[in-house]
Tab-separated table of C-alpha atoms in Angstrom:
chain	number	residue	atom	x	y	z
A	1379	MET	CA	-11.676	-17.581	-4.469
A	1380	THR	CA	-11.150	-14.466	-6.630
A	1381	THR	CA	-8.665	-14.721	-9.499
A	1382	LEU	CA	-6.444	-11.964	-8.189
A	1383	LYS	CA	-6.275	-13.641	-4.733
A	1384	SER	CA	-5.436	-17.080	-6.292
A	1385	ARG	CA	-2.797	-15.380	-8.436
A	1386	LEU	CA	-1.267	-13.937	-5.210
A	1387	ARG	CA	-1.160	-17.409	-3.710
A	1388	GLU	CA	0.273	-19.004	-6.740
A	1389	ASP	CA	3.006	-16.443	-6.953
A	1390	LEU	CA	3.729	-16.868	-3.314
A	1391	THR	CA	4.207	-20.611	-3.813
A	1392	GLN	CA	6.588	-19.847	-6.721
A	1393	ALA	CA	8.397	-17.465	-4.616
A	1394	ILE	CA	8.916	-19.813	-1.766
A	1395	LYS	CA	10.064	-22.583	-4.066
A	1396	ALA	CA	12.446	-20.213	-5.684
A	1397	ARG	CA	13.759	-19.120	-2.365
A	1398	ASP	CA	13.001	-15.348	-3.216
A	1399	GLU	CA	12.698	-13.984	0.414
A	1400	LEU	CA	11.716	-10.391	-0.467
A	1401	ARG	CA	8.936	-11.498	-2.810
A	1402	SER	CA	7.640	-14.274	-0.472
A	1403	SER	CA	7.496	-12.048	2.616
A	1404	THR	CA	5.929	-9.239	0.551
A	1405	LEU	CA	3.261	-11.544	-0.765
A	1406	ARG	CA	2.606	-13.144	2.732
A	1407	LEU	CA	1.959	-9.842	4.232
A	1408	THR	CA	-0.303	-8.759	1.432
A	1409	LEU	CA	-2.331	-12.111	1.629
A	1410	THR	CA	-2.512	-11.432	5.483
A	1411	ALA	CA	-3.919	-7.980	4.828
A	1412	VAL	CA	-6.468	-9.593	2.458
A	1413	ALA	CA	-7.459	-12.157	4.992
A	1414	LYS	CA	-7.727	-9.636	7.673
A	1415	GLU	CA	-10.002	-7.490	5.378
A	1416	GLU	CA	-12.280	-10.619	4.724
A	1417	VAL	CA	-12.906	-11.195	8.420
A	1418	ALA	CA	-13.274	-7.407	9.343
A	1419	GLY	CA	-17.013	-6.442	10.242
A	1420	LYS	CA	-19.733	-8.469	11.513
A	1421	THR	CA	-19.543	-11.354	9.065
A	1422	ALA	CA	-16.648	-12.950	7.217
A	1423	ARG	CA	-16.910	-12.723	3.483
A	1424	GLU	CA	-15.010	-13.451	0.328
A	1425	LEU	CA	-13.435	-10.281	-1.304
A	1426	SER	CA	-14.002	-9.387	-4.918
A	1427	ASP	CA	-11.091	-8.801	-7.263
A	1428	ASP	CA	-11.815	-4.976	-6.922
A	1429	GLU	CA	-11.606	-5.120	-3.151
A	1430	VAL	CA	-8.464	-7.227	-3.140
A	1431	GLN	CA	-6.999	-4.721	-5.607
A	1432	LYS	CA	-7.820	-1.918	-3.157
A	1433	VAL	CA	-6.217	-3.761	-0.344
A	1434	ILE	CA	-3.025	-4.249	-2.603
A	1435	ALA	CA	-3.117	-0.464	-3.494
A	1436	ARG	CA	-3.183	0.358	0.334
A	1437	GLU	CA	-0.380	-1.921	0.897
A	1438	ALA	CA	1.794	-0.439	-1.874
A	1439	LYS	CA	1.028	3.020	-0.537
A	1440	LYS	CA	2.165	1.932	2.781
A	1441	ARG	CA	5.556	0.808	1.371
A	1442	ARG	CA	5.985	4.116	-0.614
A	1443	GLU	CA	5.364	6.011	2.622
A	1444	ALA	CA	7.655	3.937	4.840
A	1445	ALA	CA	10.373	4.261	2.178
A	1446	ASP	CA	10.079	7.918	2.325
A	1447	ALA	CA	10.214	7.830	6.149
A	1448	PHE	CA	13.288	5.565	6.191
A	1449	ALA	CA	14.973	7.713	3.691
A	1450	GLN	CA	14.379	10.840	5.776
A	1451	GLY	CA	15.609	9.011	8.924
A	1452	GLY	CA	18.950	8.053	7.306
A	1453	ARG	CA	17.950	4.349	6.832
A	1454	ALA	CA	18.802	3.808	3.088
A	1455	GLU	CA	18.870	0.008	3.255
A	1456	GLN	CA	15.367	-0.167	4.835
A	1457	ALA	CA	14.046	2.419	2.213
A	1458	GLU	CA	15.398	0.339	-0.478
A	1459	ARG	CA	13.689	-2.790	0.720
A	1460	GLU	CA	10.312	-0.789	1.257
A	1461	LYS	CA	10.598	0.456	-2.480
A	1462	ALA	CA	11.509	-3.066	-3.682
A	1463	GLU	CA	8.291	-4.359	-1.954
A	1464	GLY	CA	6.279	-1.633	-3.398
A	1465	VAL	CA	7.553	-2.413	-6.972
A	1466	ILE	CA	6.460	-6.112	-6.348
A	1467	LEU	CA	3.027	-4.919	-5.355
A	1468	ASP	CA	2.804	-2.499	-8.202
A	1469	ALA	CA	2.685	-5.480	-10.583
A	1470	TYR	CA	-0.726	-6.568	-9.311
A	1471	LEU	CA	-2.283	-3.254	-9.828
A	1472	PRO	CA	-3.629	-1.559	-13.011
A	1473	GLN	CA	-1.184	0.716	-14.971
A	1474	GLN	CA	-1.142	4.273	-13.263
A	1475	LEU	CA	-2.365	7.177	-15.263
A	1476	ALA	CA	0.353	9.455	-16.768
A	1477	ASP	CA	0.306	13.137	-15.625
A	1478	GLU	CA	-0.982	14.106	-18.936
A	1479	GLU	CA	-3.765	11.757	-18.979
A	1480	LEU	CA	-4.948	12.701	-15.425
A	1481	GLU	CA	-4.826	16.372	-16.449
A	1482	GLN	CA	-7.108	15.728	-19.350
A	1483	ILE	CA	-9.435	13.924	-17.265
A	1484	VAL	CA	-9.631	16.577	-14.647
A	1485	THR	CA	-9.818	19.294	-17.315
A	1486	ARG	CA	-12.910	17.721	-18.805
A	1487	ALA	CA	-14.404	17.353	-15.249
A	1488	VAL	CA	-13.625	21.026	-14.457
A	1489	GLU	CA	-15.476	22.233	-17.524
A	1490	GLU	CA	-18.249	19.865	-16.777
A	1491	ALA	CA	-18.693	21.196	-13.220
A	1492	LYS	CA	-18.500	24.784	-14.256
A	1493	ALA	CA	-21.316	24.176	-16.846
A	1494	ALA	CA	-23.362	22.747	-13.945
A	1495	GLY	CA	-22.676	26.029	-11.986
A	1496	ALA	CA	-19.854	25.072	-9.718
A	1497	GLU	CA	-17.119	28.013	-9.503
A	1498	GLY	CA	-13.967	28.441	-7.852
A	1499	PRO	CA	-12.345	26.584	-4.938
A	1500	ARG	CA	-15.735	25.309	-3.800
A	1501	ALA	CA	-16.091	23.401	-6.991
A	1502	MET	CA	-13.634	20.934	-5.756
A	1503	GLY	CA	-16.177	18.512	-4.396
A	1504	ALA	CA	-18.119	18.488	-7.512
A	1505	VAL	CA	-15.064	17.939	-9.707
A	1506	MET	CA	-13.740	15.078	-7.342
A	1507	LYS	CA	-17.187	13.402	-7.824
A	1508	ILE	CA	-16.850	13.494	-11.498
A	1509	VAL	CA	-13.051	12.448	-11.596
A	1510	ASN	CA	-12.910	9.670	-8.926
A	1511	PRO	CA	-15.074	7.048	-10.764
A	1512	GLN	CA	-12.898	7.531	-13.891
A	1513	VAL	CA	-9.595	7.305	-12.227
A	1514	ALA	CA	-10.400	4.635	-9.411
A	1515	GLY	CA	-7.387	2.433	-8.896
A	1516	ARG	CA	-5.424	4.220	-11.516
A	1517	ALA	CA	-4.338	7.345	-9.572
A	1518	GLU	CA	-3.847	8.148	-5.954
A	1519	GLY	CA	-6.316	10.397	-4.265
A	1520	GLY	CA	-3.714	12.995	-3.236
A	1521	ARG	CA	-2.355	13.231	-6.774
A	1522	VAL	CA	-5.942	13.630	-8.142
A	1523	ALA	CA	-6.720	16.388	-5.449
A	1524	ALA	CA	-3.484	18.287	-6.251
A	1525	THR	CA	-4.233	18.255	-9.890
A	1526	VAL	CA	-7.980	19.387	-9.289
A	1527	LYS	CA	-6.774	22.275	-7.055
A	1528	ARG	CA	-4.112	23.421	-9.583
A	1529	LEU	CA	-6.565	23.517	-12.338
A	1530	LEU	CA	-9.492	25.227	-10.404
A	1531	ALA	CA	-6.987	27.803	-9.125
A	1532	GLY	CA	-6.107	28.963	-12.576
C-alpha cells in the first residue's frame, strides 16, 4: 500500500474515533475514489503516490466547483460544507504555487518557446508542454492556461 493511501486510512480511523463526521465522510469518499481508480481498466492495480495525489486533486477540484454551484444557487450551507471538505483534501496535496511563482515559470517557458521559433497565440501548446511538468500538482491547468494566454498576448 502506498504511503499516501495508508495515511488517508489512518486519518480516517482517527476521524471516526474522534466522531468528526465531516472529516470521516470526506476521507471515506476520497478512499472510495482511489479504490474505484484502482479497479478501473482491464486489470486491478495498486496506485502510486503520484496517482493517489491526482485522485485527491480531482476530488478537491470537484468540491470547489460544487461549492461555487451551491453558492450561485443560494444554498450557502451546502457551499460551506463543500468548501470545508476541500480544505480537508488540500492538506494532502502539495503546496500550490503562488501567482508570482507561476508567472515566473511561465515567463521563462514563453522565452524558451520563442527562442525555439514559436510565436503568438499558436505558441500556447509549446509553452504548455514546457510548463506542465514543472507545475504538475502545484497549479490547476485552467490557472496555468490563463497565465500562459495572458503572457503570450502581451
